[in-house]
XYZ file of C-alpha atoms in Angstrom:
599
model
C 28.252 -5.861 -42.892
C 27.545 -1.967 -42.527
C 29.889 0.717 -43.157
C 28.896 3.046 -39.989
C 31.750 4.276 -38.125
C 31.549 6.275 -34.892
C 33.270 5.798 -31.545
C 33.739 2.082 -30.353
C 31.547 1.067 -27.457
C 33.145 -2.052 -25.305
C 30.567 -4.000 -22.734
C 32.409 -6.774 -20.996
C 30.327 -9.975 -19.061
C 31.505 -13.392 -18.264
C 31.489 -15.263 -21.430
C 31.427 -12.510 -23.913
C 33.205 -9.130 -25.447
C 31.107 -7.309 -27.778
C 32.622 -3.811 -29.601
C 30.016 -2.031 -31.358
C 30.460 1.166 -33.675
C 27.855 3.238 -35.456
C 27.008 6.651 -35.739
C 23.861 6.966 -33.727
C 22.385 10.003 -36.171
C 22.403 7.455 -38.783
C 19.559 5.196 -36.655
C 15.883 6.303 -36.795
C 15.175 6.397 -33.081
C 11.931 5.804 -31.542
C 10.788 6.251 -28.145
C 8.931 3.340 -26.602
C 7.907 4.741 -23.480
C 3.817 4.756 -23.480
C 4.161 2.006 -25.572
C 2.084 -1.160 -23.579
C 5.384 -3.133 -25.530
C 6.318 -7.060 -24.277
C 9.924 -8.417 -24.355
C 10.316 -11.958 -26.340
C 12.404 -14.008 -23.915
C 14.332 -16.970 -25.433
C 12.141 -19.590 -24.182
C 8.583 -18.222 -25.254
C 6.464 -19.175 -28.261
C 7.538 -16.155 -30.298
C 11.203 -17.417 -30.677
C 13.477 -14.426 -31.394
C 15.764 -16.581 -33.421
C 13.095 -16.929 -35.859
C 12.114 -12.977 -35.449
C 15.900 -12.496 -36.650
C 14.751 -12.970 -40.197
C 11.692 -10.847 -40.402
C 12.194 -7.828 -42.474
C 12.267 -4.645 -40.362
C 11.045 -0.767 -41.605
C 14.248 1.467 -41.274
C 15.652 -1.389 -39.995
C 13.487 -1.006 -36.504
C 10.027 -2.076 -36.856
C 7.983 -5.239 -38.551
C 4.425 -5.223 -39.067
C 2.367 -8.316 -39.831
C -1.263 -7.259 -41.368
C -2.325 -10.755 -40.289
C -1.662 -10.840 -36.297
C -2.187 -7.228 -35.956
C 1.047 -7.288 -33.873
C 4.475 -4.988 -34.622
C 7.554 -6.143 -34.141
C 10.591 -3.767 -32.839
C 14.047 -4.906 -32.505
C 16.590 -2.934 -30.512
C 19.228 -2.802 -32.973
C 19.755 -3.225 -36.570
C 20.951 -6.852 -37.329
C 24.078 -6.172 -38.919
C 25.326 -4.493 -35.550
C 26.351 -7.333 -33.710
C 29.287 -6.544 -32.854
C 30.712 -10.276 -33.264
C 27.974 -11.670 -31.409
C 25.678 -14.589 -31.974
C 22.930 -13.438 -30.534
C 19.912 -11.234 -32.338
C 18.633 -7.782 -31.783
C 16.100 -7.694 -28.558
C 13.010 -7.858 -29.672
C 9.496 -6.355 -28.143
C 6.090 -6.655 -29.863
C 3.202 -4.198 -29.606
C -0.486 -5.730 -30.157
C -2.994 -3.187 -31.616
C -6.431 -3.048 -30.310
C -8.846 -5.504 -31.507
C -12.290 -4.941 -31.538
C -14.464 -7.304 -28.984
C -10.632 -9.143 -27.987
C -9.559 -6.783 -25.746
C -11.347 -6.542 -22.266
C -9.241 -3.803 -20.377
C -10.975 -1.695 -23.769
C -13.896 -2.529 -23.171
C -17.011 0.735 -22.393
C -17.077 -0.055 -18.949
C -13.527 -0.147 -18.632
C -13.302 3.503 -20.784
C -15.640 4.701 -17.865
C -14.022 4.099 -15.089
C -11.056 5.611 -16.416
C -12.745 8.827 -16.979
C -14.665 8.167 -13.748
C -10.959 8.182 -12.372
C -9.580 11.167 -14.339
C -12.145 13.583 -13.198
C -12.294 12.339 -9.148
C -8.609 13.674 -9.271
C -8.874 16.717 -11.246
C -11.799 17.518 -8.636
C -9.320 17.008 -6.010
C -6.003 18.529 -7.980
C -6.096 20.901 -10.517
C -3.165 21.536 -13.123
C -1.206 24.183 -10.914
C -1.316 22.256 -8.058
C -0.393 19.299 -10.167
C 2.311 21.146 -11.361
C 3.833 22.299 -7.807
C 3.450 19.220 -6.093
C 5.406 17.681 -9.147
C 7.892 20.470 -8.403
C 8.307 19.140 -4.719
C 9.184 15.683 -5.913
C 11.945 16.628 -8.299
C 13.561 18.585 -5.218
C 12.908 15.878 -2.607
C 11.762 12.479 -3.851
C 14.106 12.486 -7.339
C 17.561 13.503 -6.472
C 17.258 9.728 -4.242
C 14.781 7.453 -6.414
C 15.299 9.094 -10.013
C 12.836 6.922 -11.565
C 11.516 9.276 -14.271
C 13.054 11.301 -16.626
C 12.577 15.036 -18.022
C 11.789 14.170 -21.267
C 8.748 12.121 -20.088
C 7.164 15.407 -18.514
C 5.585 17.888 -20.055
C 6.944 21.697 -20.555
C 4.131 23.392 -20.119
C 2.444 24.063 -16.231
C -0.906 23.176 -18.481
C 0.091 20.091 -19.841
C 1.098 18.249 -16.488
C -2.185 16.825 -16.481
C -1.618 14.382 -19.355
C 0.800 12.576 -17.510
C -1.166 9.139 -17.083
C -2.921 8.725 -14.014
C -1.359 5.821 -12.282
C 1.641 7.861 -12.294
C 0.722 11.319 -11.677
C -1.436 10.671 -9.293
C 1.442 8.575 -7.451
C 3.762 11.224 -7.957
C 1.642 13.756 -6.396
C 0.748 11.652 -2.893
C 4.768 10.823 -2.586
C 5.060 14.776 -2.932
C 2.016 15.893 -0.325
C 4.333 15.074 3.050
C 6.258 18.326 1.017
C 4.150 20.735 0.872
C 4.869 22.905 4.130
C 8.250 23.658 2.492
C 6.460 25.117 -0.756
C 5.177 28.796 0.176
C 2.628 28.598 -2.211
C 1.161 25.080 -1.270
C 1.417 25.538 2.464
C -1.315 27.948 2.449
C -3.542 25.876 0.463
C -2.916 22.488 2.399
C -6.384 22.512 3.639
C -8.029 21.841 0.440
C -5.792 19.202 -0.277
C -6.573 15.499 -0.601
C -5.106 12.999 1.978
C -1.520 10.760 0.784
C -4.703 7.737 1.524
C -6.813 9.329 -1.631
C -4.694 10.116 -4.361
C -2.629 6.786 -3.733
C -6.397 5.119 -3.726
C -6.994 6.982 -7.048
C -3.009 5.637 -8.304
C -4.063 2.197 -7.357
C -7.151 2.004 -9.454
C -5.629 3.826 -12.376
C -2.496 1.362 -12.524
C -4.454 -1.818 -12.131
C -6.708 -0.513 -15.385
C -3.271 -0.148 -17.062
C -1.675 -3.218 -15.819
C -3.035 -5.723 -18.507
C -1.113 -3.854 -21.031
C 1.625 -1.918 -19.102
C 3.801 0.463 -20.162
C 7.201 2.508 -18.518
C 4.903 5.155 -16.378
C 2.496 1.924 -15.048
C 5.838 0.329 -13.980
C 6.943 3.472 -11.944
C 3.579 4.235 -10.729
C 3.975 0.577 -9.133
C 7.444 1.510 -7.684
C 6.195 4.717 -6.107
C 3.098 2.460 -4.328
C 5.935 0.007 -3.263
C 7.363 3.167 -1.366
C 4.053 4.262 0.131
C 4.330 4.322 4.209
C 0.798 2.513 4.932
C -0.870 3.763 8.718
C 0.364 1.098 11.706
C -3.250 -0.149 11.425
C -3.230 -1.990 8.264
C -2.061 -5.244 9.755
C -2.092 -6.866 6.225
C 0.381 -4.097 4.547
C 3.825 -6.310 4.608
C 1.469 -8.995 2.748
C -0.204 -6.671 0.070
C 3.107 -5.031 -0.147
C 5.451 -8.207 -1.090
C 2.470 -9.328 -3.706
C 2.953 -5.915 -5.069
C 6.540 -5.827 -5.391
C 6.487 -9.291 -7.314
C 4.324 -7.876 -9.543
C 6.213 -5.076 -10.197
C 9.497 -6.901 -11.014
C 7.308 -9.654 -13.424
C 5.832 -5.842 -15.250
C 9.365 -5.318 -15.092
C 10.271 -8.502 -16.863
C 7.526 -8.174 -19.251
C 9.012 -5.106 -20.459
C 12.102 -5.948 -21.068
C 14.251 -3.929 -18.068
C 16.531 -6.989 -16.937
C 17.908 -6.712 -20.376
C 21.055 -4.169 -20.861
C 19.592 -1.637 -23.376
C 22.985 -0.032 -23.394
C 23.328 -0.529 -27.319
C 20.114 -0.601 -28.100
C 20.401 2.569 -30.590
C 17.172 2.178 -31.765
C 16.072 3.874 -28.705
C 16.865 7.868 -27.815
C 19.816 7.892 -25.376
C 17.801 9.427 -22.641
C 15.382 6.239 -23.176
C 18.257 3.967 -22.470
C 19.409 5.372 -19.415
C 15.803 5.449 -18.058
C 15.483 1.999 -18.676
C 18.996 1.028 -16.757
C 17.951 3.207 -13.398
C 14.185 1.613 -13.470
C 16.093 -1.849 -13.349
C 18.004 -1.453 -10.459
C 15.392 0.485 -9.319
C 13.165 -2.163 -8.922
C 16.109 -4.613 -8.049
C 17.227 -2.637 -5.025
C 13.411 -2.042 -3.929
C 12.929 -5.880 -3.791
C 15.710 -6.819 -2.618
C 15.108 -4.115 0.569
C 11.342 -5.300 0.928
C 12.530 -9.118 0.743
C 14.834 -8.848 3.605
C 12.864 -6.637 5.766
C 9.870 -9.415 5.471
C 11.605 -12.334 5.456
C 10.924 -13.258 2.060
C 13.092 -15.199 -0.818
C 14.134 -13.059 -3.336
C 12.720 -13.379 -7.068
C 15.491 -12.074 -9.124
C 19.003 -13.519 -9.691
C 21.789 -12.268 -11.481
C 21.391 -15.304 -14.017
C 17.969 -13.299 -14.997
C 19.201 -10.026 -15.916
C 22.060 -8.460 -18.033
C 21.902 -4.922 -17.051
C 25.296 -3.664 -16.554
C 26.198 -1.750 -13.168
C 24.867 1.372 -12.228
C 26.928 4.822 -12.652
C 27.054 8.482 -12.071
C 26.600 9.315 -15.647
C 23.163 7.056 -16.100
C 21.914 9.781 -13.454
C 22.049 12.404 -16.289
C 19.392 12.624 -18.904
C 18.803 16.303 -18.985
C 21.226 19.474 -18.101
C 19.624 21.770 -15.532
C 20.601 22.634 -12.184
C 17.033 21.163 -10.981
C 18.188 17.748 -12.123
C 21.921 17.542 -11.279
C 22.392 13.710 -10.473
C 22.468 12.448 -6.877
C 25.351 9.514 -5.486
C 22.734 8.707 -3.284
C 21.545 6.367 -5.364
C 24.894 5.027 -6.898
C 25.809 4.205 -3.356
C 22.387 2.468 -2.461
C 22.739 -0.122 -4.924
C 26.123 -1.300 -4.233
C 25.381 -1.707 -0.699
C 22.185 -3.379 -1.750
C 24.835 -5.426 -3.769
C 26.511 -6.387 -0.579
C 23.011 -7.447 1.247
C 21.990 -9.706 -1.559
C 25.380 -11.562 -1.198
C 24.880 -11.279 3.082
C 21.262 -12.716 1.975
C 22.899 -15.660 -0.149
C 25.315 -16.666 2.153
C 23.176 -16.478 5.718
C 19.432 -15.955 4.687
C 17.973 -18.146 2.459
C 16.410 -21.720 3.095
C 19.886 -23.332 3.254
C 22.078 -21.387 3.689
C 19.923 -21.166 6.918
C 20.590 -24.116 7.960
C 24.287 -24.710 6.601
C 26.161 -21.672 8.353
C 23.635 -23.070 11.630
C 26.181 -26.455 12.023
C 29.555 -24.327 10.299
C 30.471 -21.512 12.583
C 34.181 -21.130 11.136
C 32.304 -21.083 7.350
C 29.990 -18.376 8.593
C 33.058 -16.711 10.378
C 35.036 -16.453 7.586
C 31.843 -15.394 5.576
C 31.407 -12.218 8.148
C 35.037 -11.421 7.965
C 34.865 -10.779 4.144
C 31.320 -8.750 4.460
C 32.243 -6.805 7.359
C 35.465 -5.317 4.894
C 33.196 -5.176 1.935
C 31.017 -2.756 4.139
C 34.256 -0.786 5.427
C 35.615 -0.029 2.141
C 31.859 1.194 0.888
C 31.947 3.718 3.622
C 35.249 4.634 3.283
C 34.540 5.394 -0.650
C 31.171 7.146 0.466
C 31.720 10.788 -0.783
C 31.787 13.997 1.774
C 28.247 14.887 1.416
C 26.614 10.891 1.784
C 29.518 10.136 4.958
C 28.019 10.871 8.217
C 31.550 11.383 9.479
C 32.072 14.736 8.470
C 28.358 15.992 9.099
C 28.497 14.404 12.709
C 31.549 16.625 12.711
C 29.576 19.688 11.889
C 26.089 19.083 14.380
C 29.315 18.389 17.259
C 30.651 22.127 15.891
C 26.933 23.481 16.260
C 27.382 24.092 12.044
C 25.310 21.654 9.901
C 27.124 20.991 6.185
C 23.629 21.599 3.792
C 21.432 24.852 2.961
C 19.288 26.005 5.617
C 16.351 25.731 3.505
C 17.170 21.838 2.820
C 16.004 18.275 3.834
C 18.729 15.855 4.152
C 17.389 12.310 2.415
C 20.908 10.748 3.329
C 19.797 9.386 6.410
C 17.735 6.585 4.886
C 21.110 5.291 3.222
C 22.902 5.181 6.883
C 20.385 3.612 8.470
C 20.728 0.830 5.828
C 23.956 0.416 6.164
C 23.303 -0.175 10.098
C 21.054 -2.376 9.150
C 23.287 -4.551 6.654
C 25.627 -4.142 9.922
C 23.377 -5.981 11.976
C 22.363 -8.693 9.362
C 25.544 -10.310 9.628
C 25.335 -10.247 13.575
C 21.943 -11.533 13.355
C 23.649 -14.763 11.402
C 26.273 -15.301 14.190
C 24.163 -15.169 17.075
C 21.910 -17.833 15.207
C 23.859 -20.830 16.596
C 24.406 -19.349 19.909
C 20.963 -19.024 20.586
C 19.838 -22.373 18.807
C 22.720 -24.363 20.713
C 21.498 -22.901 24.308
C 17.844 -23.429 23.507
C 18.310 -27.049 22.627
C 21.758 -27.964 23.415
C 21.300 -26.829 27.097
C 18.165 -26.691 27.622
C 17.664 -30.404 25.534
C 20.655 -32.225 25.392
C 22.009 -34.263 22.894
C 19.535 -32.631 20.393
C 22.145 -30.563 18.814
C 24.855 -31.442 16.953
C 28.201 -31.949 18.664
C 30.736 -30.706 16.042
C 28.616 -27.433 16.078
C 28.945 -27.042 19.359
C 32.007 -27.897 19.756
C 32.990 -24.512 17.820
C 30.456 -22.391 19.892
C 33.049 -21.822 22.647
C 33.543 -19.011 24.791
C 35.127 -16.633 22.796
C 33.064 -17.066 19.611
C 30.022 -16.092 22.083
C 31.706 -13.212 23.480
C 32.944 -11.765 19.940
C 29.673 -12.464 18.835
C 27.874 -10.304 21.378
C 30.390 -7.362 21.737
C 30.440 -7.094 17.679
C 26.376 -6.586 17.819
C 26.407 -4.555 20.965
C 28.468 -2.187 19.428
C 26.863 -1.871 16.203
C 23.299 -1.301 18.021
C 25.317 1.276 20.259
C 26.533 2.784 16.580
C 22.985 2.631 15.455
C 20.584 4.058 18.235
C 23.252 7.071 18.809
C 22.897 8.042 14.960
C 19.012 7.480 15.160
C 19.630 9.954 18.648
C 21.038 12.711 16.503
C 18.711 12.871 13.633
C 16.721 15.791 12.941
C 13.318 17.148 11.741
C 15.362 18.002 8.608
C 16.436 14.594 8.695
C 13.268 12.866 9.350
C 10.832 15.305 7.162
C 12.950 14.139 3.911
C 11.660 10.940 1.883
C 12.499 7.694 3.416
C 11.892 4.788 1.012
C 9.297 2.306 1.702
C 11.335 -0.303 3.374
C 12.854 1.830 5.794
C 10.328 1.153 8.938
C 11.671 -2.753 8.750
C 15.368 -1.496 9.091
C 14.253 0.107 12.142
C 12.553 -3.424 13.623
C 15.440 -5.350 12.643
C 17.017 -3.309 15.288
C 14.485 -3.721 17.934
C 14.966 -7.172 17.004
C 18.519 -8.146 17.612
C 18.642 -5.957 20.457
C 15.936 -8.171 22.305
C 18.151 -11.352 21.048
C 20.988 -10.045 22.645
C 19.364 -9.044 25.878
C 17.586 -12.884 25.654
C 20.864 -14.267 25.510
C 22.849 -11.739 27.828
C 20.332 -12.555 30.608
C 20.288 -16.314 30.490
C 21.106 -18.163 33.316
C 22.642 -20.718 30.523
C 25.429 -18.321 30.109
C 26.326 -18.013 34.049
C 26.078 -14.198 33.758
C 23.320 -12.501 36.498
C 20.038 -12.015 35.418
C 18.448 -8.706 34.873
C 15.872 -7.467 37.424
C 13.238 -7.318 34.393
C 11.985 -4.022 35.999
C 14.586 -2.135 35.519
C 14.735 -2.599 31.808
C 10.794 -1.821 31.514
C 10.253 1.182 33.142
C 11.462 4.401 31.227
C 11.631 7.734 33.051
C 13.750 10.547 31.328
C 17.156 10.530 29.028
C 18.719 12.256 31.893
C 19.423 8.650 33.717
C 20.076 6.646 30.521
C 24.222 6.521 29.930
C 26.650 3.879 27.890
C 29.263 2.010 29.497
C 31.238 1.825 26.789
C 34.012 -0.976 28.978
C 31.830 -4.217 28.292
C 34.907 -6.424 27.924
C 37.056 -7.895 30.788
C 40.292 -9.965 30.616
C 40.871 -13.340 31.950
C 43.990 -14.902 32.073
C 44.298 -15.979 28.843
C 44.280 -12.737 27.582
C 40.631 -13.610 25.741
C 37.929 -11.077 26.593
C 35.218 -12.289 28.303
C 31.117 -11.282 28.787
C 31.014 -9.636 32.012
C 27.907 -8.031 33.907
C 28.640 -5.136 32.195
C 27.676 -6.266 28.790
C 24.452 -7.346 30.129
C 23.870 -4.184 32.003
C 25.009 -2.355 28.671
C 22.592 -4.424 26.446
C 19.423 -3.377 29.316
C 20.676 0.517 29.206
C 20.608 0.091 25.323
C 17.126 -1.303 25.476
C 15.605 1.492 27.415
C 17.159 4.059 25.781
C 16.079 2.600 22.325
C 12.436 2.594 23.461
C 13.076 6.630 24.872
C 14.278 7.979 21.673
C 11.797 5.279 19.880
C 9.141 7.054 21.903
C 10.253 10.675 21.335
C 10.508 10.534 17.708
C 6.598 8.806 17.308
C 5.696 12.217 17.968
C 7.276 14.165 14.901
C 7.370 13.047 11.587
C 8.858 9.504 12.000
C 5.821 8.823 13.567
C 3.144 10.320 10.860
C 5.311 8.076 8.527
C 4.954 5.398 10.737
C 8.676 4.860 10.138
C 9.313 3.681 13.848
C 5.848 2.062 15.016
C 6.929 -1.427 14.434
C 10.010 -0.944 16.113
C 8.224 0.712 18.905
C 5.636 -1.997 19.271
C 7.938 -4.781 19.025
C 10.174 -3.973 21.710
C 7.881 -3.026 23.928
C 5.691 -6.279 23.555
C 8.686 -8.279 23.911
C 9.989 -6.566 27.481
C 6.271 -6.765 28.526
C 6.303 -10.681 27.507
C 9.655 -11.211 28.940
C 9.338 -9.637 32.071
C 6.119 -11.437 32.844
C 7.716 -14.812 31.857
C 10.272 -14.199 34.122
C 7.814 -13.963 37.091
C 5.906 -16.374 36.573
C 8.822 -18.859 36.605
């Protein structure tokens, strides 16, 4: 066993306690970054047990003259800390001649082909400023690189690789009217449509053999806000972001690299904000689409995400953000909201248990209060809806704010978990009423009055919650970068809001119907007020739906598609944040309303 001491390191999972020591300095470190380097899982044909007993160089790397491949292992061997389980282990292939396709002359060209269409477009400065505007507005929310992987010199920005820069510099173009030396030259520029173009066909040369700044080239497409046009973006965009977690799979991120000395420290944190990273991006673009969800804790080791993982490199230009701290544990709490309401059978389950799905909302709804409540002063919208009421707004006058994005996804986790209770409600009136005997009886049996009435006032006051906050935001507020799967957050909205006005109008539910009229026209904000009584008592004491909730739910509709409407014209429309949400609701009013009349 070695000798090294150093400060004990403790890393605690179900099943296992490992305590490592070692003086770092005493490792040869290597980074691995641009390395195209694959991860050996357990089951694969290159069994890591058997890689154990390979002799390593400096107790890192193996090279066998036969296979052409090297061989890198995380950790020396003897550093196991009381473990059973051997270094992780990548391998590198070198280039073969005539083996190697993605090598190949043509495939040279086009890579050149590619490298000179964007220094045509972009030269190094403007490289290097638009580079600048994504550290101060994209990174401080989605750090996904790190200083060490960018160059130090304004002249050098251009050997970034291509997938990535190029990426980097379309996220960074919405920017450029805050930079005073890039607003003047913003009619020379290319379009977000070209340089992302120019990404695309960089990263999918670099795909076959990916490295770190393919994977986060990938992750910055995954956040690209496509026109309303491209009907087929939600499809390209979920094939995309299951590639980019099987890249991030094949290089080894859903492992914890927290001991993994071999690499510089900087490396390793990197590596641990890429993961979740890509684990908070697909599990956003999975619920927003309606999709199953690819990765499970089972598959990944990587150990929660903190402050301190933020910090690779000390300058006031990077301080860390708790933005993104506080995005993954909510994300945390969707995937479990997912789990327990969303998937296949769960689906189905919670659709005959109402107590079971009940009890389930009780424990999410407190998960989500105590996440606010630990939300720090800058990230809580409490104390900066406090300063807009005061006419005095809590950031620099010459700053975005990018903490709306993280609201409005907490509104929308909100709203999941209504989504899952009205479920029966509108399943047991659909065919229960309208079909009878169809649905089951002990699931009806719990949909009773109250459950319906809980049910409704719960979601009507979260979508109250929701379209007041979208009501307040700003162009400082809409102008800063809004991740990819924001524009479905906004839908979901539009979404339950037509459920609930579905199911507050039926004639099912002995309430009066709507004049449908009166919900589609839209005149001016002037007419458009809350009633915020929507509850009456009966004699029992149990609140009851009264016309008022209905009423309520229509006044919320119209003044959703106002503000919906107001904001298309600014910046949430060139990001076509709110054009689903537009479109949806209005199709569905138009739909309704001419359903109703023709019965």
């Amino acid at each position: 066993m070695s000798n090294l001491e150093g400060p004990s390191h403790s890393l605690t999972r179900p099943g296992r306690d490992i305590r490592l020591r070692w003086k770092e300095d005493m490792i040869p470190q290597e980074s691995l970054l641009h390395q195209p380097i694959t991860y050996v899982g357990p089951s694969g044909d290159l069994d890591p047990m058997l890689l154990a007993h390979r002799s390593y160089k400096d107790r890192i790397s193996s090279v066998s003259k036969y296979t052409k491949a090297t061989y890198y292992r995380m950790r020396p061997l003897q550093q196991n800390g009381g473990s059973l389980l051997p270094p992780a282990v990548f391998t590198l292939i070198e280039d073969i001649p005539g083996r190697q396709t993605d090598l190949s002359e043509s495939s040279e060209q086009l890579r050149d082909e590619l490298r000179s269409r964007f220094e045509e477009k972009i030269d190094s400065i403007t490289a290097s400023g638009l580079l600048a505007l994504y550290l101060r507005y994209v990174h401080p929310v989605f750090p996904i690189i790190s200083r060490h992987q960018l160059p130090a010199e304004e002249d050098c920005v251009l050997d970034i690789p291509l997938g990535l820069l190029a990426a980097i510099c379309a996220t960074a173009l919405p920017f450029v009217l805050y930079d005073d030396a890039l607003c003047v030259e913003s009619f020379r520029l290319p379009t977000q449509d070209e340089l992302f173009e120019l990404s695309w066909n960089a990263l999918v040369e670099e795909s076959s053999s990916p490295s770190i700044p393919t994977l986060q080239g990938y992750l910055l497409q995954l956040h690209r806000h496509y026109d309303a046009k491209v009907q087929s973006c939600d499809a390209l965009k979920w094939s995309l972001c299951c590639q980019t977690i099987s890249m991030a799979q094949v290089l080894g991120l859903n492992e914890d690299p927290s001991f993994w000395i071999t690499l510089p420290g900087w490396e390793r944190h990197l590596r641990k904000r890429l993961w979740w990273a890509c684990w908070v991006t697909e599990k956003w673009i999975a619920f927003g689409q309606g999709m199953p969800s690819h990765v499970h804790q089972r598959d990944f080791t990587v150990d929660p995400l903190t402050q301190q993982d933020l910090v690779d490199y000390e300058s006031k230009d990077w301080e860390p953000t708790s933005y993104f701290v506080h995005l993954v544990r909510l994300t945390g709490i969707l995937d479990d909201i997912m789990e327990s309401f969303f998937t296949i059978r769960a689906t189905a389950r919670m659709m005959e248990n109402v107590q079971e799905s009940l009890q389930a909302a009780r424990v999410f709804r407190q998960r989500l209060k105590e996440w606010h409540q630990n939300l720090p002063p800058e990230l809580n919208d409490d104390s900066v809806k406090e300063g807009r009421s005061n006419g005095i707004l809590d950031r620099s006058p010459n700053e975005l704010n990018g903490n709306a994005s993280l609201r409005i996804a907490f509104f929308a986790t909100q709203l999941a978990i209504f989504r899952a209770l009205i479920r029966p409600v509108s399943m047991y009136f659909l065919y229960g009423k309208r079909h009878p005997g169809t649905f089951p009886e002990h699931a009806a049996a719990s949909i009773t009055k109250e459950f319906i009435s809980a049910t409704m006032q719960g979601a009507v006051s979260r979508l109250r919650d929701f379209i007041g906050f979208v009501e307040r935001l700003t162009t400082a507020d809409w102008d800063a970068f809004w991740p990819g799967w924001s524009r479905h957050n906004f839908a979901l909205a539009s979404t339950l809001l037509m459920h609930c006005h579905l199911l507050a109008s039926s004639p099912e539910l002995g309430w009066i119907p709507l004049n449908p009229s009166e919900i589609h026209s839209v005149s001016s904000p002037e007419d458009i007020t809350l009633n915020n009584s929507v509850l009456e008592m009966d004699g029992t004491n149990v609140p009851t739906m009264t016309p008022s909730t209905q009423s309520e739910v229509g006044i919320l509709g119209r003044k959703w598609r106002w503000i919906l409407r107001l904001v298309a014209r600014g910046a949430a429309g060139k990001k076509n944040l709110t054009d689903i949400s537009l479109h949806r609701i209005d199709a569905l009013f138009t739909e309704w309303s001419q359903a109703q009349i023709s019965q």
